[in-house]
Short mmCIF file of C-alpha atoms in Angstrom, two decimals:
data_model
loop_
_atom_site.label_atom_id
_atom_site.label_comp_id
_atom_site.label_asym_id
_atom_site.label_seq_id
_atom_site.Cartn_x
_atom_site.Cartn_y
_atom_site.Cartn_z
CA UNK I 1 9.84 7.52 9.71
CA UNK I 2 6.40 7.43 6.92
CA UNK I 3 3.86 9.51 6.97
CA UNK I 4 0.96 7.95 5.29
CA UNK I 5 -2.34 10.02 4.54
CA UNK I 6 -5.44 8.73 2.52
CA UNK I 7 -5.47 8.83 -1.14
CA UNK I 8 -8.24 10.24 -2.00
CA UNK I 9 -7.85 14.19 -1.71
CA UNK I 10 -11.90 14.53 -1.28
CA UNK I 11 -11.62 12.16 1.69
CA UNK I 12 -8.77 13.93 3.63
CA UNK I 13 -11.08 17.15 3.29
CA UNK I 14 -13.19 15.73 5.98
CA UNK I 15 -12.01 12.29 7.41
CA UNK I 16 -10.46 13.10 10.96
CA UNK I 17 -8.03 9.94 11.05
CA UNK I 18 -7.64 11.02 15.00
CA UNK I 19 -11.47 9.20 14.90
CA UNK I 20 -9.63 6.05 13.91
CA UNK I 21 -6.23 6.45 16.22
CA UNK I 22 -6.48 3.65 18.62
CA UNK I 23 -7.78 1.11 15.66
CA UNK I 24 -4.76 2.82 13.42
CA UNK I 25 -2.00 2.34 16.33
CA UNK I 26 -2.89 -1.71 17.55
CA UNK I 27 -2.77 -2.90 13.44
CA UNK I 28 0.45 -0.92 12.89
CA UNK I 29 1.44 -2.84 16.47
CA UNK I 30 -0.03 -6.48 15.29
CA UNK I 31 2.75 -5.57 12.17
CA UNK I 32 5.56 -3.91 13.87
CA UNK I 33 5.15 -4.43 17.78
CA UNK I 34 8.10 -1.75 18.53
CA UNK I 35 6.95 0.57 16.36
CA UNK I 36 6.35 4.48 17.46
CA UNK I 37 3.18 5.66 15.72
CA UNK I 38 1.54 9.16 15.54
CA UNK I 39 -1.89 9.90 14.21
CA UNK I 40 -2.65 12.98 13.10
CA UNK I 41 -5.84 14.82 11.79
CA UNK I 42 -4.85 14.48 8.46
CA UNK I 43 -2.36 11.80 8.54
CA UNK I 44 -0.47 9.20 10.84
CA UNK I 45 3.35 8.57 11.19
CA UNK I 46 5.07 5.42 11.52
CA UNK I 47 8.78 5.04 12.48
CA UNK I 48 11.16 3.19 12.01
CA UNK I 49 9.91 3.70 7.90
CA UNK I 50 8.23 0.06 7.23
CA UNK I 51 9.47 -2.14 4.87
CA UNK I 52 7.83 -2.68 1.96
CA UNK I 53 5.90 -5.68 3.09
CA UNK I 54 5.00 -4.39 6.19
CA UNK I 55 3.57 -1.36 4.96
CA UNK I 56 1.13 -3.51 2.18
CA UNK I 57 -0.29 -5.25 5.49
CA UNK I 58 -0.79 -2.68 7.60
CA UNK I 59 -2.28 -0.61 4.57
CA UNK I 60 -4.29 -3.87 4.31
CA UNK I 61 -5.67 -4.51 7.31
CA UNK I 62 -6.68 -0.65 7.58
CA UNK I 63 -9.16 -0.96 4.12
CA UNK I 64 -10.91 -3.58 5.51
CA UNK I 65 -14.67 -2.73 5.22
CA UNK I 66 -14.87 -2.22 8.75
CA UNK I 67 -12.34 0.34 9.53
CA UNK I 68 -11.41 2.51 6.42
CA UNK I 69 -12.35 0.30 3.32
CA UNK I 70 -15.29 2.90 2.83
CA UNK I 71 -12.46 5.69 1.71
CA UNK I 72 -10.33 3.26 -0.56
CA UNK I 73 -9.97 4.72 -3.52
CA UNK I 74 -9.95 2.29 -6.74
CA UNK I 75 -7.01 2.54 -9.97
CA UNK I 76 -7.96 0.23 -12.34
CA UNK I 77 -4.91 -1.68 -13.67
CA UNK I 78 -4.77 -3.22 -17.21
CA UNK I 79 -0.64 -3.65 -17.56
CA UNK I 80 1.94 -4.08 -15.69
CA UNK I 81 5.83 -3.75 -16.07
CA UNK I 82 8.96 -5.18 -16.16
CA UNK I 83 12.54 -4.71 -16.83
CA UNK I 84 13.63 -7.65 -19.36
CA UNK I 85 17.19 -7.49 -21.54
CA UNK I 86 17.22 -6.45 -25.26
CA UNK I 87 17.19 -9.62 -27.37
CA UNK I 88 15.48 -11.00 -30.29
CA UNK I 89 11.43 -11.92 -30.42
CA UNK I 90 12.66 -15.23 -31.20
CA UNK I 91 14.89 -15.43 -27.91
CA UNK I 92 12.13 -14.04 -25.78
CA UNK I 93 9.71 -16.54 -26.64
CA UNK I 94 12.47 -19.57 -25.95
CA UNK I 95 13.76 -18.13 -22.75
CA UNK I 96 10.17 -17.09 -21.56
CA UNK I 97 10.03 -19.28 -18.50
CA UNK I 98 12.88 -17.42 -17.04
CA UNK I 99 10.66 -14.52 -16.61
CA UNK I 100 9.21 -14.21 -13.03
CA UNK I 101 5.99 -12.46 -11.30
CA UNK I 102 3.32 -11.63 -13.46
CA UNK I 103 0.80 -14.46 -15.28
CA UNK I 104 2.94 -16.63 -17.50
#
């Protein structure tokens, strides 16, 4: 089981997800049809725990503009990270096409 409440701490102050249960319970459905969910005043539980995937399109679907996109919150990003092995500059820049994700 997940529990998943909104991000933004001034939101959950006085956003009653309860307003949003049926719209909350059919896009966790359209996602995981067996799934049990509970919606709460302050946040809604999912179980079995989604997998990773699942969880980005349900949590997807939810921002739209239409249902919760008005309480997204926004982090801007400028890196990102990876795990690569220690070698040489040299190396890295000749074996650089083995690297995946990202913009290369």
């Amino acid at each position: 089981m997940r529990r998943y409440s909104l991000a933004s701490v001034d939101y959950r102050k006085y956003v009653d997800l309860v307003t949003f249960e049926n719209t909350i319970i059919n896009i966790v459905h359209q996602v995981m049809p067996n799934a049990v969910v509970s919606v709460e005043k302050d946040f809604y539980t999912v179980s079995p725990t989604p997998t990773r995937s699942e969880a980005v399109r349900i949590g997807r679907m939810l921002s739209s503009k239409d249902i919760l996109g008005k309480y997204c919150i926004y982090v801007p990003k400028l890196f990102y990270g990876e795990d690569i092995e220690e070698r040489s500059l040299e190396n890295y820049a000749e074996t650089k096409t083995e690297c995946t994700g990202g913009h290369f």
